[in-house]
Amino acid sequence: MILTCPSCGARYNVRADAIPAAGRKVRCKACAHEWLALPEVWELPEALPAGSAEPAREPEPAPAPAPAAAPEAPARRWPWLLVLALLLLGGGGALGWAVGEGRIDPARIPGWQWLISREIPGVRLPAPPPTALTLSATVTNRQVPGGGNVWEVTGRVVNDTRTVRPVPPIEVILYGRGNRELYRWQVAPPRPTLGPGMAVRFDTATVNTPDEASHVRVTLRPAALGRG
């Protein structure tokens, strides 16, 4: 606190706790004047009139949680379904074309019959085109002196299309009980190509085949084109 001499106006800086509440007699060093110094009195602010105090604010409610992200609309998934459908259509069309062109033997495609008999919702697989070449055959089996078996196969290959088609090798397969394969052989095509509407005959025979052979399958081997 600051003490001011009432006689000469000299000012002194003293600790607030050096002046007791009842006051204390002090002397000015400048003029030797003595007086009773009293502690400083802090004035309290006037009391607010009743009812003027601001009411306590109620706590603000916690912010509502952000709404959960809505599930992705099904419409956003349709591009992926479209891509899948196009792949199926393209693959099915290419496979059907290869079968129809005689480049793939459908009998050797795993699940081919299952595939073409399935119905996929929303996807329509194209039907395979007509077979490019038609094969018909007659098979005979006879015994020869000495107990041997002779299997003879005669037939014809027809080009039912309007374009020139390559003629693939012809394959003959012998089966026994339980459709178990016993023996097979291939026949070179009688000619390399067939024009539109043309046909070519073929014949083949084999001896010393398994005695338990009971039936034969004759088919074209388009996968073997260009070999040999």
Tab-separated table of C-alpha atoms in Angstrom:
chain	number	residue	atom	x	y	z
A	1	MET	CA	0.000	0.000	0.000
A	2	ILE	CA	1.101	3.640	-0.435
A	3	LEU	CA	1.274	6.126	2.476
A	4	THR	CA	1.217	9.879	1.725
A	5	CYS	CA	2.494	12.428	4.264
A	6	PRO	CA	-0.333	14.894	4.921
A	7	SER	CA	2.244	17.638	5.615
A	8	CYS	CA	4.717	17.525	2.754
A	9	GLY	CA	3.084	15.035	0.397
A	10	ALA	CA	5.964	12.561	0.478
A	11	ARG	CA	4.843	9.069	-0.617
A	12	TYR	CA	6.017	5.757	0.805
A	13	ASN	CA	5.375	2.200	-0.387
A	14	VAL	CA	4.791	-0.165	2.555
A	15	ARG	CA	3.467	-3.693	2.891
A	16	ALA	CA	-0.256	-3.911	3.426
A	17	ASP	CA	0.178	-6.177	6.479
A	18	ALA	CA	2.470	-3.543	8.163
A	19	ILE	CA	-0.567	-1.418	9.101
A	20	PRO	CA	-2.940	-3.183	11.528
A	21	ALA	CA	-6.674	-2.749	11.370
A	22	ALA	CA	-6.596	-0.217	14.267
A	23	GLY	CA	-3.976	1.907	12.490
A	24	ARG	CA	-0.364	2.718	13.291
A	25	LYS	CA	1.550	5.907	14.091
A	26	VAL	CA	4.169	6.703	11.460
A	27	ARG	CA	6.721	9.532	10.875
A	28	CYS	CA	7.653	11.187	7.594
A	29	LYS	CA	11.356	10.955	6.883
A	30	ALA	CA	11.216	14.116	4.825
A	31	CYS	CA	9.619	16.518	7.301
A	32	ALA	CA	9.438	14.486	10.549
A	33	HIS	CA	5.665	14.882	10.629
A	34	GLU	CA	3.815	12.160	12.531
A	35	TRP	CA	0.316	10.869	11.817
A	36	LEU	CA	-1.899	7.826	12.304
A	37	ALA	CA	-1.847	5.665	9.213
A	38	LEU	CA	-4.893	3.510	8.620
A	39	PRO	CA	-5.091	0.423	6.411
A	40	GLU	CA	-6.649	0.714	3.006
A	41	VAL	CA	-10.372	0.014	2.901
A	42	TRP	CA	-11.657	-1.914	-0.108
A	43	GLU	CA	-15.097	-0.784	-1.159
A	44	LEU	CA	-17.456	-3.627	-1.961
A	45	PRO	CA	-19.620	-3.264	-5.036
A	46	GLU	CA	-23.198	-2.337	-4.395
A	47	ALA	CA	-25.442	-5.341	-4.004
A	48	LEU	CA	-27.565	-6.081	-6.980
A	49	PRO	CA	-31.274	-5.550	-6.437
A	50	ALA	CA	-33.233	-8.660	-5.678
A	51	GLY	CA	-34.352	-10.505	-8.737
A	52	SER	CA	-31.841	-8.804	-11.009
A	53	ALA	CA	-29.377	-11.677	-10.990
A	54	GLU	CA	-29.181	-13.521	-14.234
A	55	PRO	CA	-30.708	-16.988	-13.958
A	56	ALA	CA	-28.306	-19.841	-14.370
A	57	ARG	CA	-28.315	-21.140	-17.880
A	58	GLU	CA	-29.521	-24.619	-18.372
A	59	PRO	CA	-26.909	-26.884	-19.946
A	60	GLU	CA	-27.302	-27.110	-23.655
A	61	PRO	CA	-28.471	-30.509	-24.842
A	62	ALA	CA	-25.804	-32.739	-26.306
A	63	PRO	CA	-25.722	-32.612	-30.096
A	64	ALA	CA	-27.700	-35.341	-31.748
A	65	PRO	CA	-25.508	-38.140	-33.103
A	66	ALA	CA	-24.824	-37.992	-36.802
A	67	PRO	CA	-27.242	-40.190	-38.720
A	68	ALA	CA	-25.809	-43.535	-39.707
A	69	ALA	CA	-24.716	-43.755	-43.295
A	70	ALA	CA	-27.537	-45.064	-45.377
A	71	PRO	CA	-26.844	-48.436	-46.984
A	72	GLU	CA	-25.661	-48.209	-50.530
A	73	ALA	CA	-28.601	-47.998	-52.814
A	74	PRO	CA	-29.139	-51.061	-55.002
A	75	ALA	CA	-28.967	-48.767	-58.015
A	76	ARG	CA	-25.282	-48.228	-57.358
A	77	ARG	CA	-24.633	-51.941	-57.740
A	78	TRP	CA	-26.261	-52.311	-61.131
A	79	PRO	CA	-23.089	-51.378	-63.093
A	80	TRP	CA	-21.331	-54.425	-61.630
A	81	LEU	CA	-24.290	-56.636	-62.483
A	82	LEU	CA	-24.253	-55.234	-66.015
A	83	VAL	CA	-20.548	-55.999	-66.390
A	84	LEU	CA	-21.121	-59.565	-65.147
A	85	ALA	CA	-24.025	-60.033	-67.550
A	86	LEU	CA	-21.935	-58.759	-70.469
A	87	LEU	CA	-19.105	-61.128	-69.577
A	88	LEU	CA	-21.520	-64.049	-69.433
A	89	LEU	CA	-23.112	-63.048	-72.715
A	90	GLY	CA	-19.761	-62.539	-74.414
A	91	GLY	CA	-18.300	-65.779	-73.080
A	92	GLY	CA	-21.424	-67.771	-73.903
A	93	GLY	CA	-21.600	-66.293	-77.400
A	94	ALA	CA	-17.930	-66.988	-78.094
A	95	LEU	CA	-18.240	-70.540	-76.808
A	96	GLY	CA	-21.372	-71.158	-78.841
A	97	TRP	CA	-19.689	-69.756	-81.949
A	98	ALA	CA	-16.623	-71.973	-81.440
A	99	VAL	CA	-18.836	-75.032	-81.039
A	100	GLY	CA	-20.899	-74.116	-84.085
A	101	GLU	CA	-17.795	-73.465	-86.167
A	102	GLY	CA	-16.482	-76.900	-85.284
A	103	ARG	CA	-13.454	-75.533	-83.444
A	104	ILE	CA	-14.460	-77.027	-80.089
A	105	ASP	CA	-16.002	-80.428	-79.448
A	106	PRO	CA	-18.873	-79.780	-76.983
A	107	ALA	CA	-18.610	-83.334	-75.702
A	108	ARG	CA	-15.217	-82.433	-74.253
A	109	ILE	CA	-16.388	-79.264	-72.470
A	110	PRO	CA	-16.983	-80.045	-68.755
A	111	GLY	CA	-20.526	-79.129	-67.796
A	112	TRP	CA	-21.563	-78.065	-71.317
A	113	GLN	CA	-24.947	-79.760	-71.147
A	114	TRP	CA	-25.481	-78.366	-67.628
A	115	LEU	CA	-24.553	-74.855	-68.787
A	116	ILE	CA	-26.898	-74.678	-71.745
A	117	SER	CA	-29.766	-76.066	-69.641
A	118	ARG	CA	-29.422	-73.486	-66.827
A	119	GLU	CA	-31.625	-70.410	-66.542
A	120	ILE	CA	-29.838	-67.458	-64.909
A	121	PRO	CA	-32.233	-64.721	-63.675
A	122	GLY	CA	-31.813	-61.585	-65.761
A	123	VAL	CA	-29.272	-63.176	-68.115
A	124	ARG	CA	-30.167	-64.946	-71.333
A	125	LEU	CA	-27.362	-67.011	-72.816
A	126	PRO	CA	-27.423	-67.159	-76.609
A	127	ALA	CA	-28.299	-70.504	-78.111
A	128	PRO	CA	-25.359	-72.136	-79.868
A	129	PRO	CA	-25.480	-71.747	-83.646
A	130	PRO	CA	-26.270	-74.773	-85.826
A	131	THR	CA	-23.483	-77.305	-86.131
A	132	ALA	CA	-21.274	-76.404	-89.065
A	133	LEU	CA	-20.632	-80.013	-90.120
A	134	THR	CA	-22.988	-82.949	-89.788
A	135	LEU	CA	-21.622	-86.470	-89.279
A	136	SER	CA	-23.548	-89.709	-89.795
A	137	ALA	CA	-22.044	-93.171	-89.412
A	138	THR	CA	-22.856	-96.867	-89.562
A	139	VAL	CA	-20.942	-99.294	-87.325
A	140	THR	CA	-20.667	-103.068	-87.735
A	141	ASN	CA	-18.860	-105.656	-85.639
A	142	ARG	CA	-17.977	-109.132	-86.845
A	143	GLN	CA	-15.834	-112.062	-85.836
A	144	VAL	CA	-12.978	-113.215	-88.032
A	145	PRO	CA	-11.332	-116.627	-88.157
A	146	GLY	CA	-9.060	-117.042	-85.189
A	147	GLY	CA	-11.408	-115.300	-82.774
A	148	GLY	CA	-10.571	-111.704	-83.523
A	149	ASN	CA	-13.009	-108.774	-83.518
A	150	VAL	CA	-13.338	-106.374	-86.422
A	151	TRP	CA	-15.097	-103.032	-86.019
A	152	GLU	CA	-16.003	-101.298	-89.266
A	153	VAL	CA	-17.255	-97.707	-89.469
A	154	THR	CA	-18.601	-96.036	-92.596
A	155	GLY	CA	-20.242	-92.644	-92.831
A	156	ARG	CA	-20.325	-89.192	-94.342
A	157	VAL	CA	-19.607	-85.619	-93.313
A	158	VAL	CA	-21.888	-82.870	-94.672
A	159	ASN	CA	-21.315	-79.105	-94.701
A	160	ASP	CA	-24.722	-77.556	-93.944
A	161	THR	CA	-23.461	-73.961	-94.023
A	162	ARG	CA	-23.002	-71.438	-96.821
A	163	THR	CA	-19.248	-71.122	-96.425
A	164	VAL	CA	-16.251	-73.383	-96.908
A	165	ARG	CA	-15.465	-75.339	-93.742
A	166	PRO	CA	-12.327	-77.250	-92.701
A	167	VAL	CA	-12.886	-80.962	-92.112
A	168	PRO	CA	-11.447	-82.136	-88.779
A	169	PRO	CA	-10.240	-85.661	-87.993
A	170	ILE	CA	-12.851	-88.286	-87.123
A	171	GLU	CA	-12.538	-90.161	-83.833
A	172	VAL	CA	-13.944	-93.613	-83.008
A	173	ILE	CA	-14.228	-94.731	-79.365
A	174	LEU	CA	-15.125	-98.234	-78.145
A	175	TYR	CA	-16.885	-98.621	-74.788
A	176	GLY	CA	-17.643	-101.574	-72.542
A	177	ARG	CA	-19.890	-102.104	-69.527
A	178	GLY	CA	-20.597	-99.059	-67.425
A	179	ASN	CA	-19.689	-96.853	-70.382
A	180	ARG	CA	-16.004	-97.508	-69.680
A	181	GLU	CA	-13.714	-96.476	-72.510
A	182	LEU	CA	-11.694	-99.387	-73.883
A	183	TYR	CA	-10.110	-98.237	-77.118
A	184	ARG	CA	-10.022	-95.281	-79.516
A	185	TRP	CA	-8.523	-94.316	-82.840
A	186	GLN	CA	-8.638	-91.406	-85.252
A	187	VAL	CA	-9.325	-91.237	-88.972
A	188	ALA	CA	-7.689	-88.586	-91.121
A	189	PRO	CA	-10.230	-86.347	-92.885
A	190	PRO	CA	-10.978	-87.571	-96.439
A	191	ARG	CA	-10.400	-84.015	-97.689
A	192	PRO	CA	-9.168	-80.852	-95.952
A	193	THR	CA	-12.229	-78.677	-96.637
A	194	LEU	CA	-15.854	-78.908	-97.725
A	195	GLY	CA	-17.688	-76.307	-99.780
A	196	PRO	CA	-21.257	-75.171	-98.982
A	197	GLY	CA	-23.692	-78.103	-99.136
A	198	MET	CA	-20.960	-80.596	-100.026
A	199	ALA	CA	-20.493	-84.042	-98.433
A	200	VAL	CA	-17.655	-86.551	-98.229
A	201	ARG	CA	-17.684	-90.246	-97.324
A	202	PHE	CA	-15.243	-92.033	-95.051
A	203	ASP	CA	-14.640	-95.593	-93.846
A	204	THR	CA	-12.341	-97.163	-91.287
A	205	ALA	CA	-11.847	-100.515	-89.569
A	206	THR	CA	-9.788	-101.943	-86.726
A	207	VAL	CA	-8.982	-105.477	-85.552
A	208	ASN	CA	-7.828	-107.107	-82.323
A	209	THR	CA	-10.001	-104.848	-80.192
A	210	PRO	CA	-11.064	-105.797	-76.633
A	211	ASP	CA	-13.683	-108.552	-76.623
A	212	GLU	CA	-15.783	-106.742	-74.002
A	213	ALA	CA	-16.388	-103.748	-76.292
A	214	SER	CA	-20.147	-103.363	-76.697
A	215	HIS	CA	-20.842	-99.978	-78.285
A	216	VAL	CA	-19.119	-97.268	-80.315
A	217	ARG	CA	-19.104	-93.477	-80.444
A	218	VAL	CA	-18.102	-91.660	-83.639
A	219	THR	CA	-17.433	-87.925	-83.486
A	220	LEU	CA	-15.539	-85.093	-85.139
A	221	ARG	CA	-12.382	-83.748	-83.491
A	222	PRO	CA	-12.263	-80.016	-84.380
A	223	ALA	CA	-9.706	-79.435	-81.627
A	224	ALA	CA	-7.221	-81.521	-83.632
A	225	LEU	CA	-7.363	-79.250	-86.695
A	226	GLY	CA	-3.917	-78.137	-87.823
A	227	ARG	CA	-2.058	-80.890	-85.959
A	228	GLY	CA	0.061	-83.600	-87.427
